[in-house]
Structure formats: C-alpha cells, structure tokens
Amino acid sequence: AIERTLSIIKPDAVAKNVVGKIYQRFEDAGLKIIAAKQVWLSEREAGEFYAVHKERPFFKDLVAFMVSGPVFVQVLEGDDAIAKNRELMGATDPKKAAPGTIRADFAESIDANAVHGSDAPETAAVEVAFFFPGLNVYSR
Ligand code: CMP
C-alpha cells in the first residue's frame, strides 16, 4: 500500500554534509520526498517527539544529541514506505547495520545514528503531524 513515513536526518549526518546523499537513497528506492524542512529542535520539542522513550535510560542523551545541531525532517511517500525506509536505514546500532545501509555508511554510534524513521503506520501518522501539521494523512 502507498504509505507516508516521517524521516529525520540527525545532527551528525547534517554536520557530515551527506543530506543529499541520503535523499538520493530515498529517491533511488522509489520514495518521494513530499515535504521537507530544516529545523533546530528545542529540548522541549525533542523531548516531546521522543516522549515514548521518556523512561528509557538513554532518553537524556538522546534529547541532548538531537538538539546539538540542526536536523532535516521529511515525509517520504511510496509503496510500503515505512518498511522500505527502515530497510534503507539499517539497524538502530550502526555496528549491527547491514552493509550498504545508511547507518552502516554514515553513522558512528547508537545515538549519533544518522537517521530516524517511523516504525509503524500509527507512529508515522503521529510523527508526520508533529512536524507537518498541515499535511493531510489518510489511513484509507
Ligand atoms: P531513533 O530511531 O531515532 O529512535 C530512538 C533513538 O534512541 C534511536 O534512534 C537511537 O538513536 C537512540 N538510542 C540510544 N540508545 C538506544 C537503545 N539502547 N535502544 C534504542 N534506541 C537507542
């Protein structure tokens, strides 16, 4: 099915100047960038975005990292976009990411892991609305 997913290029990858290379991978996989912007998140915004992880031991470091520099946020649309984007990203821990994935090629650590992608249709809808409240998202 045609889906939309929320993608974030994190501060480490923006600092490395590989935004275009990562966009190319989305496009080569048939994912269309239907919305995009650069933002520098506040601690409050980063904490709100990652609220599901609030009780996890890595939450504080995660928020600190996400506000350490600007990020690029985009909505990707295409057939099976959520799973396709997760395949392109590779495992959360770059050390475990398959060769040729974005995290294997551009990420340094589990926090500085280059990209974020929604993990399910429900979270995708919430995450897209968080950054692009004007975008209409329909589940049917
Ligand atoms: P992301 O897909 O953005 O979602 C939450 C982030 O928390 C994750 O990528 C990692 O960058 C970060 N993180 C740090 N430690 C862990 C961990 N042990 N498990 C999962 N995510 C972690």
Coordinates of C-alpha atoms in Angstrom, one line a residue, residues 13-75:
A13 CA 24.7 13.4 9.3
V14 CA 23.8 17.1 8.7
A15 CA 27.3 18.0 10.1
K16 CA 28.9 15.5 7.7
N17 CA 27.2 17.2 4.8
V18 CA 25.5 14.0 3.5
V19 CA 21.9 15.2 3.3
G20 CA 21.9 15.0 -0.5
K21 CA 23.5 11.5 -0.5
I22 CA 20.8 10.3 1.9
Y23 CA 18.0 12.0 -0.2
Q24 CA 19.4 10.2 -3.2
R25 CA 18.9 6.8 -1.5
F26 CA 15.3 7.6 -0.7
E27 CA 14.7 8.6 -4.4
D28 CA 16.6 5.6 -5.8
A29 CA 14.4 3.3 -3.7
G30 CA 11.3 4.9 -5.2
L31 CA 10.4 7.0 -2.1
K32 CA 9.2 10.5 -2.9
I33 CA 10.0 13.4 -0.7
I34 CA 6.6 15.1 -0.4
A35 CA 7.6 17.6 2.4
A36 CA 10.9 18.7 3.8
K37 CA 12.4 21.3 6.1
Q38 CA 15.5 22.0 8.2
V39 CA 14.8 22.6 11.9
W40 CA 16.9 23.1 15.1
L41 CA 14.8 21.4 17.8
S42 CA 14.5 22.8 21.3
E43 CA 14.9 20.4 24.2
R44 CA 11.2 20.6 24.8
E45 CA 10.4 19.7 21.1
A46 CA 12.9 16.8 21.1
G47 CA 11.6 15.5 24.4
E48 CA 8.0 15.7 23.1
F49 CA 8.9 14.0 19.8
Y50 CA 10.7 11.1 21.7
A51 CA 8.1 11.0 24.6
V52 CA 7.6 7.3 24.2
H53 CA 11.3 6.8 25.3
K54 CA 10.9 9.1 28.4
E55 CA 11.5 6.3 30.9
R56 CA 14.4 4.7 28.9
P57 CA 18.0 5.1 30.3
F58 CA 19.1 6.7 27.0
F59 CA 16.4 9.4 26.9
K60 CA 18.5 12.3 28.3
D61 CA 21.5 11.6 25.9
L62 CA 19.1 11.1 23.0
V63 CA 17.5 14.5 23.6
A64 CA 20.9 16.2 24.2
F65 CA 22.1 14.8 20.9
M66 CA 19.0 15.8 18.9
V67 CA 19.3 19.4 19.9
S68 CA 23.1 19.5 19.3
G69 CA 22.6 20.9 15.8
P70 CA 20.0 21.3 13.0
V71 CA 18.2 18.3 11.5
F72 CA 16.4 17.8 8.2
V73 CA 12.9 16.4 8.6
Q74 CA 11.0 14.9 5.6
V75 CA 7.9 13.0 4.8

